[in-house]
């Protein structure tokens, strides 16, 4: 990886099942700081999500259509390997509340031990999104609740079409 040439490219990794307004908020903040952001959807072959990786990719692309410095990809395997292959020296993660920190702290140290020249940068979400999580959105949607204040419009439409 050539850090000097790509120091302004940052990866924003996650499961994004689905992409929420909290994710969008973090992305908006990060793209003010970095030149280019690649949203990187982690694919777990053995884990069946609500949306397939392809569906997540298409939905996120619809949500970032006006953001010229944002691209969307997916990856399988180690995040740091994908970051190195992309030429990203920075990983973006969002923090909603203190309880997020324990997991994030361990993940950032693990990633740093694997690849010391990749740093994790944390952005704090807006207070109004601090309680949104993808799992809560899936659960509310499953029972027919109104998810429109939690997710961008294209995601809300897709969620409704998944209801049984
Ligand atoms: O949105 P999430 O589920 O909190 O994101 C977690 C994610 C996908 C970033 C993390 O599980 C990940 O990086 N997975 C890829 C495999 C990997 O590199 N694991 C080691 C990191 S501790």
mmCIF file with all atom_site columns, N, CA, C and O and ligand atoms in Angstrom, residues 12-17 23 40-44 47 75-82 91-93 96 103-104 106-111 114 134, ligand 1:
data_model
loop_
_atom_site.group_PDB
_atom_site.id
_atom_site.type_symbol
_atom_site.label_atom_id
_atom_site.label_alt_id
_atom_site.label_comp_id
_atom_site.label_asym_id
_atom_site.label_entity_id
_atom_site.label_seq_id
_atom_site.pdbx_PDB_ins_code
_atom_site.Cartn_x
_atom_site.Cartn_y
_atom_site.Cartn_z
_atom_site.occupancy
_atom_site.B_iso_or_equiv
_atom_site.pdbx_formal_charge
_atom_site.auth_seq_id
_atom_site.auth_comp_id
_atom_site.auth_asym_id
_atom_site.auth_atom_id
_atom_site.pdbx_PDB_model_num
ATOM   1   N N   . UNK A 1 12  ? -15.219 3.001   4.524  1.00 0.00 ? 12  UNK A N   1
ATOM   2   C CA  . UNK A 1 12  ? -16.263 2.972   5.553  1.00 0.00 ? 12  UNK A CA  1
ATOM   3   C C   . UNK A 1 12  ? -16.881 1.569   5.503  1.00 0.00 ? 12  UNK A C   1
ATOM   4   O O   . UNK A 1 12  ? -17.772 1.312   4.694  1.00 0.00 ? 12  UNK A O   1
ATOM   5   N N   . UNK A 1 13  ? -16.383 0.653   6.336  1.00 0.00 ? 13  UNK A N   1
ATOM   6   C CA  . UNK A 1 13  ? -16.859 -0.732  6.274  1.00 0.00 ? 13  UNK A CA  1
ATOM   7   C C   . UNK A 1 13  ? -18.047 -0.991  7.191  1.00 0.00 ? 13  UNK A C   1
ATOM   8   O O   . UNK A 1 13  ? -18.242 -0.287  8.191  1.00 0.00 ? 13  UNK A O   1
ATOM   9   N N   . UNK A 1 14  ? -18.823 -1.991  6.872  1.00 0.00 ? 14  UNK A N   1
ATOM   10  C CA  . UNK A 1 14  ? -19.918 -2.387  7.752  1.00 0.00 ? 14  UNK A CA  1
ATOM   11  C C   . UNK A 1 14  ? -20.762 -3.450  7.101  1.00 0.00 ? 14  UNK A C   1
ATOM   12  O O   . UNK A 1 14  ? -20.526 -3.848  5.958  1.00 0.00 ? 14  UNK A O   1
ATOM   13  N N   . UNK A 1 15  ? -21.755 -3.906  7.863  1.00 0.00 ? 15  UNK A N   1
ATOM   14  C CA  . UNK A 1 15  ? -22.692 -4.898  7.322  1.00 0.00 ? 15  UNK A CA  1
ATOM   15  C C   . UNK A 1 15  ? -23.805 -4.191  6.534  1.00 0.00 ? 15  UNK A C   1
ATOM   16  O O   . UNK A 1 15  ? -24.298 -4.722  5.541  1.00 0.00 ? 15  UNK A O   1
ATOM   17  N N   . UNK A 1 16  ? -24.228 -3.052  7.032  1.00 0.00 ? 16  UNK A N   1
ATOM   18  C CA  . UNK A 1 16  ? -25.222 -2.218  6.334  1.00 0.00 ? 16  UNK A CA  1
ATOM   19  C C   . UNK A 1 16  ? -26.469 -3.022  5.928  1.00 0.00 ? 16  UNK A C   1
ATOM   20  O O   . UNK A 1 16  ? -26.920 -2.935  4.790  1.00 0.00 ? 16  UNK A O   1
ATOM   21  N N   . UNK A 1 17  ? -27.009 -3.784  6.879  1.00 0.00 ? 17  UNK A N   1
ATOM   22  C CA  . UNK A 1 17  ? -28.182 -4.624  6.579  1.00 0.00 ? 17  UNK A CA  1
ATOM   23  C C   . UNK A 1 17  ? -29.354 -4.237  7.466  1.00 0.00 ? 17  UNK A C   1
ATOM   24  O O   . UNK A 1 17  ? -29.670 -4.959  8.407  1.00 0.00 ? 17  UNK A O   1
ATOM   25  N N   . UNK A 1 23  ? -25.945 5.629   9.459  1.00 0.00 ? 23  UNK A N   1
ATOM   26  C CA  . UNK A 1 23  ? -24.815 5.393   8.544  1.00 0.00 ? 23  UNK A CA  1
ATOM   27  C C   . UNK A 1 23  ? -24.631 6.593   7.609  1.00 0.00 ? 23  UNK A C   1
ATOM   28  O O   . UNK A 1 23  ? -23.510 7.030   7.346  1.00 0.00 ? 23  UNK A O   1
ATOM   29  N N   . UNK A 1 40  ? -17.720 0.024   2.123  1.00 0.00 ? 40  UNK A N   1
ATOM   30  C CA  . UNK A 1 40  ? -17.325 -1.366  1.847  1.00 0.00 ? 40  UNK A CA  1
ATOM   31  C C   . UNK A 1 40  ? -18.229 -2.322  2.625  1.00 0.00 ? 40  UNK A C   1
ATOM   32  O O   . UNK A 1 40  ? -18.169 -2.393  3.859  1.00 0.00 ? 40  UNK A O   1
ATOM   33  N N   . UNK A 1 41  ? -19.063 -3.034  1.885  1.00 0.00 ? 41  UNK A N   1
ATOM   34  C CA  . UNK A 1 41  ? -20.027 -3.955  2.511  1.00 0.00 ? 41  UNK A CA  1
ATOM   35  C C   . UNK A 1 41  ? -19.340 -5.289  2.767  1.00 0.00 ? 41  UNK A C   1
ATOM   36  O O   . UNK A 1 41  ? -18.833 -5.930  1.835  1.00 0.00 ? 41  UNK A O   1
ATOM   37  N N   . UNK A 1 42  ? -19.304 -5.695  4.044  1.00 0.00 ? 42  UNK A N   1
ATOM   38  C CA  . UNK A 1 42  ? -18.668 -6.971  4.393  1.00 0.00 ? 42  UNK A CA  1
ATOM   39  C C   . UNK A 1 42  ? -19.628 -8.117  4.063  1.00 0.00 ? 42  UNK A C   1
ATOM   40  O O   . UNK A 1 42  ? -20.783 -8.110  4.485  1.00 0.00 ? 42  UNK A O   1
ATOM   41  N N   . UNK A 1 43  ? -19.133 -9.082  3.300  1.00 0.00 ? 43  UNK A N   1
ATOM   42  C CA  . UNK A 1 43  ? -19.953 -10.241 2.922  1.00 0.00 ? 43  UNK A CA  1
ATOM   43  C C   . UNK A 1 43  ? -19.527 -11.416 3.788  1.00 0.00 ? 43  UNK A C   1
ATOM   44  O O   . UNK A 1 43  ? -18.351 -11.786 3.807  1.00 0.00 ? 43  UNK A O   1
ATOM   45  N N   . UNK A 1 44  ? -20.477 -11.972 4.531  1.00 0.00 ? 44  UNK A N   1
ATOM   46  C CA  . UNK A 1 44  ? -20.219 -13.176 5.318  1.00 0.00 ? 44  UNK A CA  1
ATOM   47  C C   . UNK A 1 44  ? -20.971 -14.300 4.621  1.00 0.00 ? 44  UNK A C   1
ATOM   48  O O   . UNK A 1 44  ? -22.197 -14.374 4.716  1.00 0.00 ? 44  UNK A O   1
ATOM   49  N N   . UNK A 1 47  ? -23.446 -16.203 6.635  1.00 0.00 ? 47  UNK A N   1
ATOM   50  C CA  . UNK A 1 47  ? -24.472 -15.449 7.378  1.00 0.00 ? 47  UNK A CA  1
ATOM   51  C C   . UNK A 1 47  ? -25.500 -14.883 6.401  1.00 0.00 ? 47  UNK A C   1
ATOM   52  O O   . UNK A 1 47  ? -25.166 -14.065 5.546  1.00 0.00 ? 47  UNK A O   1
ATOM   53  N N   . UNK A 1 75  ? -16.825 -6.729  -0.035 1.00 0.00 ? 75  UNK A N   1
ATOM   54  C CA  . UNK A 1 75  ? -15.601 -7.527  0.096  1.00 0.00 ? 75  UNK A CA  1
ATOM   55  C C   . UNK A 1 75  ? -15.873 -8.733  0.969  1.00 0.00 ? 75  UNK A C   1
ATOM   56  O O   . UNK A 1 75  ? -16.775 -8.727  1.801  1.00 0.00 ? 75  UNK A O   1
ATOM   57  N N   . UNK A 1 76  ? -15.078 -9.766  0.747  1.00 0.00 ? 76  UNK A N   1
ATOM   58  C CA  . UNK A 1 76  ? -15.166 -10.962 1.571  1.00 0.00 ? 76  UNK A CA  1
ATOM   59  C C   . UNK A 1 76  ? -13.775 -11.176 2.152  1.00 0.00 ? 76  UNK A C   1
ATOM   60  O O   . UNK A 1 76  ? -12.771 -10.964 1.456  1.00 0.00 ? 76  UNK A O   1
ATOM   61  N N   . UNK A 1 77  ? -13.678 -11.560 3.393  1.00 0.00 ? 77  UNK A N   1
ATOM   62  C CA  . UNK A 1 77  ? -12.359 -11.777 3.998  1.00 0.00 ? 77  UNK A CA  1
ATOM   63  C C   . UNK A 1 77  ? -12.027 -10.666 4.967  1.00 0.00 ? 77  UNK A C   1
ATOM   64  O O   . UNK A 1 77  ? -12.926 -9.990  5.485  1.00 0.00 ? 77  UNK A O   1
ATOM   65  N N   . UNK A 1 78  ? -10.743 -10.488 5.195  1.00 0.00 ? 78  UNK A N   1
ATOM   66  C CA  . UNK A 1 78  ? -10.313 -9.495  6.182  1.00 0.00 ? 78  UNK A CA  1
ATOM   67  C C   . UNK A 1 78  ? -10.452 -8.079  5.646  1.00 0.00 ? 78  UNK A C   1
ATOM   68  O O   . UNK A 1 78  ? -10.032 -7.776  4.520  1.00 0.00 ? 78  UNK A O   1
ATOM   69  N N   . UNK A 1 79  ? -10.977 -7.234  6.494  1.00 0.00 ? 79  UNK A N   1
ATOM   70  C CA  . UNK A 1 79  ? -11.141 -5.821  6.143  1.00 0.00 ? 79  UNK A CA  1
ATOM   71  C C   . UNK A 1 79  ? -9.800  -5.174  5.794  1.00 0.00 ? 79  UNK A C   1
ATOM   72  O O   . UNK A 1 79  ? -9.699  -4.415  4.818  1.00 0.00 ? 79  UNK A O   1
ATOM   73  N N   . UNK A 1 80  ? -8.783  -5.459  6.580  1.00 0.00 ? 80  UNK A N   1
ATOM   74  C CA  . UNK A 1 80  ? -7.491  -4.791  6.325  1.00 0.00 ? 80  UNK A CA  1
ATOM   75  C C   . UNK A 1 80  ? -6.900  -5.214  4.977  1.00 0.00 ? 80  UNK A C   1
ATOM   76  O O   . UNK A 1 80  ? -6.206  -4.430  4.326  1.00 0.00 ? 80  UNK A O   1
ATOM   77  N N   . UNK A 1 81  ? -7.190  -6.458  4.554  1.00 0.00 ? 81  UNK A N   1
ATOM   78  C CA  . UNK A 1 81  ? -6.701  -6.896  3.233  1.00 0.00 ? 81  UNK A CA  1
ATOM   79  C C   . UNK A 1 81  ? -7.409  -6.100  2.137  1.00 0.00 ? 81  UNK A C   1
ATOM   80  O O   . UNK A 1 81  ? -6.800  -5.682  1.152  1.00 0.00 ? 81  UNK A O   1
ATOM   81  N N   . UNK A 1 82  ? -8.706  -5.898  2.332  1.00 0.00 ? 82  UNK A N   1
ATOM   82  C CA  . UNK A 1 82  ? -9.459  -5.116  1.336  1.00 0.00 ? 82  UNK A CA  1
ATOM   83  C C   . UNK A 1 82  ? -8.972  -3.664  1.330  1.00 0.00 ? 82  UNK A C   1
ATOM   84  O O   . UNK A 1 82  ? -8.831  -3.055  0.264  1.00 0.00 ? 82  UNK A O   1
ATOM   85  N N   . UNK A 1 91  ? -9.680  3.681   8.095  1.00 0.00 ? 91  UNK A N   1
ATOM   86  C CA  . UNK A 1 91  ? -10.991 3.041   8.222  1.00 0.00 ? 91  UNK A CA  1
ATOM   87  C C   . UNK A 1 91  ? -11.884 3.986   9.013  1.00 0.00 ? 91  UNK A C   1
ATOM   88  O O   . UNK A 1 91  ? -11.453 4.535   10.029 1.00 0.00 ? 91  UNK A O   1
ATOM   89  N N   . UNK A 1 92  ? -13.093 4.161   8.535  1.00 0.00 ? 92  UNK A N   1
ATOM   90  C CA  . UNK A 1 92  ? -14.072 5.011   9.230  1.00 0.00 ? 92  UNK A CA  1
ATOM   91  C C   . UNK A 1 92  ? -15.027 4.127   10.014 1.00 0.00 ? 92  UNK A C   1
ATOM   92  O O   . UNK A 1 92  ? -15.561 3.149   9.469  1.00 0.00 ? 92  UNK A O   1
ATOM   93  N N   . UNK A 1 93  ? -15.281 4.482   11.258 1.00 0.00 ? 93  UNK A N   1
ATOM   94  C CA  . UNK A 1 93  ? -16.336 3.813   12.009 1.00 0.00 ? 93  UNK A CA  1
ATOM   95  C C   . UNK A 1 93  ? -17.152 4.873   12.744 1.00 0.00 ? 93  UNK A C   1
ATOM   96  O O   . UNK A 1 93  ? -16.629 5.934   13.112 1.00 0.00 ? 93  UNK A O   1
ATOM   97  N N   . UNK A 1 96  ? -22.105 5.683   18.302 1.00 0.00 ? 96  UNK A N   1
ATOM   98  C CA  . UNK A 1 96  ? -23.405 6.241   18.691 1.00 0.00 ? 96  UNK A CA  1
ATOM   99  C C   . UNK A 1 96  ? -23.441 6.530   20.181 1.00 0.00 ? 96  UNK A C   1
ATOM   100 O O   . UNK A 1 96  ? -24.026 7.498   20.632 1.00 0.00 ? 96  UNK A O   1
ATOM   101 N N   . UNK A 1 103 ? -16.469 -2.761  21.646 1.00 0.00 ? 103 UNK A N   1
ATOM   102 C CA  . UNK A 1 103 ? -16.296 -3.543  20.413 1.00 0.00 ? 103 UNK A CA  1
ATOM   103 C C   . UNK A 1 103 ? -15.402 -2.811  19.419 1.00 0.00 ? 103 UNK A C   1
ATOM   104 O O   . UNK A 1 103 ? -14.481 -3.397  18.820 1.00 0.00 ? 103 UNK A O   1
ATOM   105 N N   . UNK A 1 104 ? -15.631 -1.519  19.272 1.00 0.00 ? 104 UNK A N   1
ATOM   106 C CA  . UNK A 1 104 ? -14.858 -0.736  18.300 1.00 0.00 ? 104 UNK A CA  1
ATOM   107 C C   . UNK A 1 104 ? -13.379 -0.671  18.672 1.00 0.00 ? 104 UNK A C   1
ATOM   108 O O   . UNK A 1 104 ? -12.505 -0.741  17.814 1.00 0.00 ? 104 UNK A O   1
ATOM   109 N N   . UNK A 1 106 ? -11.697 -2.901  20.433 1.00 0.00 ? 106 UNK A N   1
ATOM   110 C CA  . UNK A 1 106 ? -11.050 -4.196  20.176 1.00 0.00 ? 106 UNK A CA  1
ATOM   111 C C   . UNK A 1 106 ? -10.821 -4.400  18.684 1.00 0.00 ? 106 UNK A C   1
ATOM   112 O O   . UNK A 1 106 ? -9.781  -4.898  18.262 1.00 0.00 ? 106 UNK A O   1
ATOM   113 N N   . UNK A 1 107 ? -11.798 -4.012  17.881 1.00 0.00 ? 107 UNK A N   1
ATOM   114 C CA  . UNK A 1 107 ? -11.656 -4.193  16.434 1.00 0.00 ? 107 UNK A CA  1
ATOM   115 C C   . UNK A 1 107 ? -10.533 -3.308  15.886 1.00 0.00 ? 107 UNK A C   1
ATOM   116 O O   . UNK A 1 107 ? -9.726  -3.759  15.067 1.00 0.00 ? 107 UNK A O   1
ATOM   117 N N   . UNK A 1 108 ? -10.469 -2.077  16.364 1.00 0.00 ? 108 UNK A N   1
ATOM   118 C CA  . UNK A 1 108 ? -9.423  -1.168  15.868 1.00 0.00 ? 108 UNK A CA  1
ATOM   119 C C   . UNK A 1 108 ? -8.036  -1.689  16.234 1.00 0.00 ? 108 UNK A C   1
ATOM   120 O O   . UNK A 1 108 ? -7.108  -1.643  15.418 1.00 0.00 ? 108 UNK A O   1
ATOM   121 N N   . UNK A 1 109 ? -7.883  -2.217  17.451 1.00 0.00 ? 109 UNK A N   1
ATOM   122 C CA  . UNK A 1 109 ? -6.572  -2.752  17.836 1.00 0.00 ? 109 UNK A CA  1
ATOM   123 C C   . UNK A 1 109 ? -6.225  -4.007  17.040 1.00 0.00 ? 109 UNK A C   1
ATOM   124 O O   . UNK A 1 109 ? -5.072  -4.204  16.645 1.00 0.00 ? 109 UNK A O   1
ATOM   125 N N   . UNK A 1 110 ? -7.240  -4.859  16.818 1.00 0.00 ? 110 UNK A N   1
ATOM   126 C CA  . UNK A 1 110 ? -6.984  -6.078  16.030 1.00 0.00 ? 110 UNK A CA  1
ATOM   127 C C   . UNK A 1 110 ? -6.551  -5.692  14.621 1.00 0.00 ? 110 UNK A C   1
ATOM   128 O O   . UNK A 1 110 ? -5.565  -6.232  14.088 1.00 0.00 ? 110 UNK A O   1
ATOM   129 N N   . UNK A 1 111 ? -7.257  -4.743  14.030 1.00 0.00 ? 111 UNK A N   1
ATOM   130 C CA  . UNK A 1 111 ? -6.898  -4.319  12.666 1.00 0.00 ? 111 UNK A CA  1
ATOM   131 C C   . UNK A 1 111 ? -5.513  -3.685  12.635 1.00 0.00 ? 111 UNK A C   1
ATOM   132 O O   . UNK A 1 111 ? -4.748  -3.885  11.705 1.00 0.00 ? 111 UNK A O   1
ATOM   133 N N   . UNK A 1 114 ? -2.868  -6.329  12.748 1.00 0.00 ? 114 UNK A N   1
ATOM   134 C CA  . UNK A 1 114 ? -2.746  -7.002  11.447 1.00 0.00 ? 114 UNK A CA  1
ATOM   135 C C   . UNK A 1 114 ? -2.033  -6.118  10.433 1.00 0.00 ? 114 UNK A C   1
ATOM   136 O O   . UNK A 1 114 ? -1.221  -6.596  9.641  1.00 0.00 ? 114 UNK A O   1
ATOM   137 N N   . UNK A 1 134 ? -29.256 -1.207  12.864 1.00 0.00 ? 134 UNK A N   1
ATOM   138 C CA  . UNK A 1 134 ? -29.843 -1.970  11.759 1.00 0.00 ? 134 UNK A CA  1
ATOM   139 C C   . UNK A 1 134 ? -30.734 -3.093  12.298 1.00 0.00 ? 134 UNK A C   1
ATOM   140 O O   . UNK A 1 134 ? -31.793 -3.376  11.732 1.00 0.00 ? 134 UNK A O   1
HETATM 141 O O1  . LIG B 2 .   ? -21.663 -3.008  10.649 1.00 0.00 ? 1   LIG B O1  1
HETATM 142 P P1  . LIG B 2 .   ? -20.862 -3.963  11.484 1.00 0.00 ? 1   LIG B P1  1
HETATM 143 O O2  . LIG B 2 .   ? -21.481 -5.344  11.448 1.00 0.00 ? 1   LIG B O2  1
HETATM 144 O O3  . LIG B 2 .   ? -20.630 -3.471  12.881 1.00 0.00 ? 1   LIG B O3  1
HETATM 145 O O4  . LIG B 2 .   ? -19.413 -4.053  10.782 1.00 0.00 ? 1   LIG B O4  1
HETATM 146 C C1  . LIG B 2 .   ? -18.430 -4.958  11.274 1.00 0.00 ? 1   LIG B C1  1
HETATM 147 C C2  . LIG B 2 .   ? -17.384 -5.217  10.187 1.00 0.00 ? 1   LIG B C2  1
HETATM 148 C C3  . LIG B 2 .   ? -18.041 -5.732  8.934  1.00 0.00 ? 1   LIG B C3  1
HETATM 149 C C4  . LIG B 2 .   ? -16.651 -3.938  9.875  1.00 0.00 ? 1   LIG B C4  1
HETATM 150 C C5  . LIG B 2 .   ? -16.387 -6.284  10.745 1.00 0.00 ? 1   LIG B C5  1
HETATM 151 O O5  . LIG B 2 .   ? -17.090 -7.417  11.140 1.00 0.00 ? 1   LIG B O5  1
HETATM 152 C C6  . LIG B 2 .   ? -15.334 -6.668  9.704  1.00 0.00 ? 1   LIG B C6  1
HETATM 153 O O6  . LIG B 2 .   ? -14.403 -5.946  9.483  1.00 0.00 ? 1   LIG B O6  1
HETATM 154 N N1  . LIG B 2 .   ? -15.530 -7.848  9.065  1.00 0.00 ? 1   LIG B N1  1
HETATM 155 C C7  . LIG B 2 .   ? -14.611 -8.331  8.053  1.00 0.00 ? 1   LIG B C7  1
HETATM 156 C C8  . LIG B 2 .   ? -13.720 -9.452  8.637  1.00 0.00 ? 1   LIG B C8  1
HETATM 157 C C9  . LIG B 2 .   ? -12.594 -8.877  9.465  1.00 0.00 ? 1   LIG B C9  1
HETATM 158 O O7  . LIG B 2 .   ? -11.700 -8.215  8.975  1.00 0.00 ? 1   LIG B O7  1
HETATM 159 N N2  . LIG B 2 .   ? -12.638 -9.148  10.791 1.00 0.00 ? 1   LIG B N2  1
HETATM 160 C C10 . LIG B 2 .   ? -11.617 -8.668  11.690 1.00 0.00 ? 1   LIG B C10 1
HETATM 161 C C11 . LIG B 2 .   ? -11.962 -7.305  12.272 1.00 0.00 ? 1   LIG B C11 1
HETATM 162 S S1  . LIG B 2 .   ? -11.931 -7.447  13.997 1.00 0.00 ? 1   LIG B S1  1
#
